XYZ file of C-alpha atoms in Angstrom:
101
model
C 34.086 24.184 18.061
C 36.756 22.782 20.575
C 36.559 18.614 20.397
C 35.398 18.428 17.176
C 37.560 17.547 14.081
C 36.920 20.373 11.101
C 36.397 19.432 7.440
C 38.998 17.485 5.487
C 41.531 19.511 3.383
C 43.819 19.103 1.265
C 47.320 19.206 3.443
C 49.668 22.402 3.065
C 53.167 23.182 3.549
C 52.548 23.218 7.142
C 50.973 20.275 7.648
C 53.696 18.480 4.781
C 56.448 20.246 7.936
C 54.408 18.477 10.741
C 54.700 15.014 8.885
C 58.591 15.463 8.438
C 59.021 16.605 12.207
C 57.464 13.375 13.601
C 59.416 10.957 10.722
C 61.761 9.277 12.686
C 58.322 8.119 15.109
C 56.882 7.114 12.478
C 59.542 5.450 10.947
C 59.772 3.433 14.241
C 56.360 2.510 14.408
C 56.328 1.174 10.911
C 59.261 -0.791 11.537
C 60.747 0.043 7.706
C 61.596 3.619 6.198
C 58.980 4.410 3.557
C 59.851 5.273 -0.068
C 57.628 8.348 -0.209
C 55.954 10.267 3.224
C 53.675 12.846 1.593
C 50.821 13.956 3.225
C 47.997 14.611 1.407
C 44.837 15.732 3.389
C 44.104 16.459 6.661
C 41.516 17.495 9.763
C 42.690 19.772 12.994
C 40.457 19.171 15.864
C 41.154 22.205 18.459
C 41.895 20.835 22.105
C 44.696 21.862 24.552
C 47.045 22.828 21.234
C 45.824 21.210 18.303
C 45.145 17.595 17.248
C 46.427 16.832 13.207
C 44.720 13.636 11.479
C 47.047 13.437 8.348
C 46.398 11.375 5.446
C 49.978 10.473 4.013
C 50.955 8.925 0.889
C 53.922 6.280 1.332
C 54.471 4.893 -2.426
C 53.300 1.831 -3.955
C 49.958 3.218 -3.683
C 50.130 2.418 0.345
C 48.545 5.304 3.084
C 48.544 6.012 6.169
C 46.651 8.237 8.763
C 48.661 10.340 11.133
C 47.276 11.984 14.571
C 49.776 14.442 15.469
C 49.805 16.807 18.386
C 50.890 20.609 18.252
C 50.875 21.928 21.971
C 50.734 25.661 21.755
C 54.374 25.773 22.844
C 54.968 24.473 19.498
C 56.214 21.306 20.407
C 55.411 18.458 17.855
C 54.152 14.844 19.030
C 53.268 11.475 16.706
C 50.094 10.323 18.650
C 49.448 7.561 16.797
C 49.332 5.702 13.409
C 46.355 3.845 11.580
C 47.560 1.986 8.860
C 45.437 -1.085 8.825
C 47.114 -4.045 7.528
C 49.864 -4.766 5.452
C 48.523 -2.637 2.515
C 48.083 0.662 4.729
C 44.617 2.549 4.790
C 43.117 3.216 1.203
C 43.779 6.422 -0.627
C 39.986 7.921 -0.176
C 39.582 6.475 3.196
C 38.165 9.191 4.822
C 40.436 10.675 7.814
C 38.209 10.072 11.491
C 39.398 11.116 14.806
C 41.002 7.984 16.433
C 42.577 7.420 19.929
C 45.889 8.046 21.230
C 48.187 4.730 20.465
């Protein structure tokens, strides 16, 4: 149903390409260049493209969650970043839709 965010997933190849497209954004917005970007779960929520909530694995046991935007051009988008403190989100934090940041 548009709005809402589907099940959690385990990420694929697509979703792994989505993460590496939006790096350098992410690299900014962490402020450092992390060891490891993996992603390794994920929700799509269906709105005018298609909102990604990414769950990606950084190293050191450290995680972050990702809301990208795929426009149905195909243009790619970081929307924002949750990573919590220091230590990042945890590992089985469970990916929610968040805002735009």
């Amino acid at each position: 149903m548009p709005g809402e965010t589907g099940d959690e997933k385990e990420a694929t190849p697509e979703v792994q390409a989505l993460v590496e497209q939006v790096k350098d954004d992410l690299v900014a917005a962490l402020g450092q260049s992390p060891a490891t970007l993996q992603a390794t779960h994920f929700k799509t929520q269906v709105v005018a493209g298609m909102n990604y909530f990414v769950r990606v694995h950084l190293g050191d046991d450290k995680h972050v969650h990702l809301r990208i935007y795929k426009h149905f051009s195909g243009s790619v988008e970081l929307h924002g970043v949750r990573h919590g403190e220091v230590g990042g989100v945890g590992a089985h934090e469970e990916l929610q839709y968040f805002e735009q940041n």
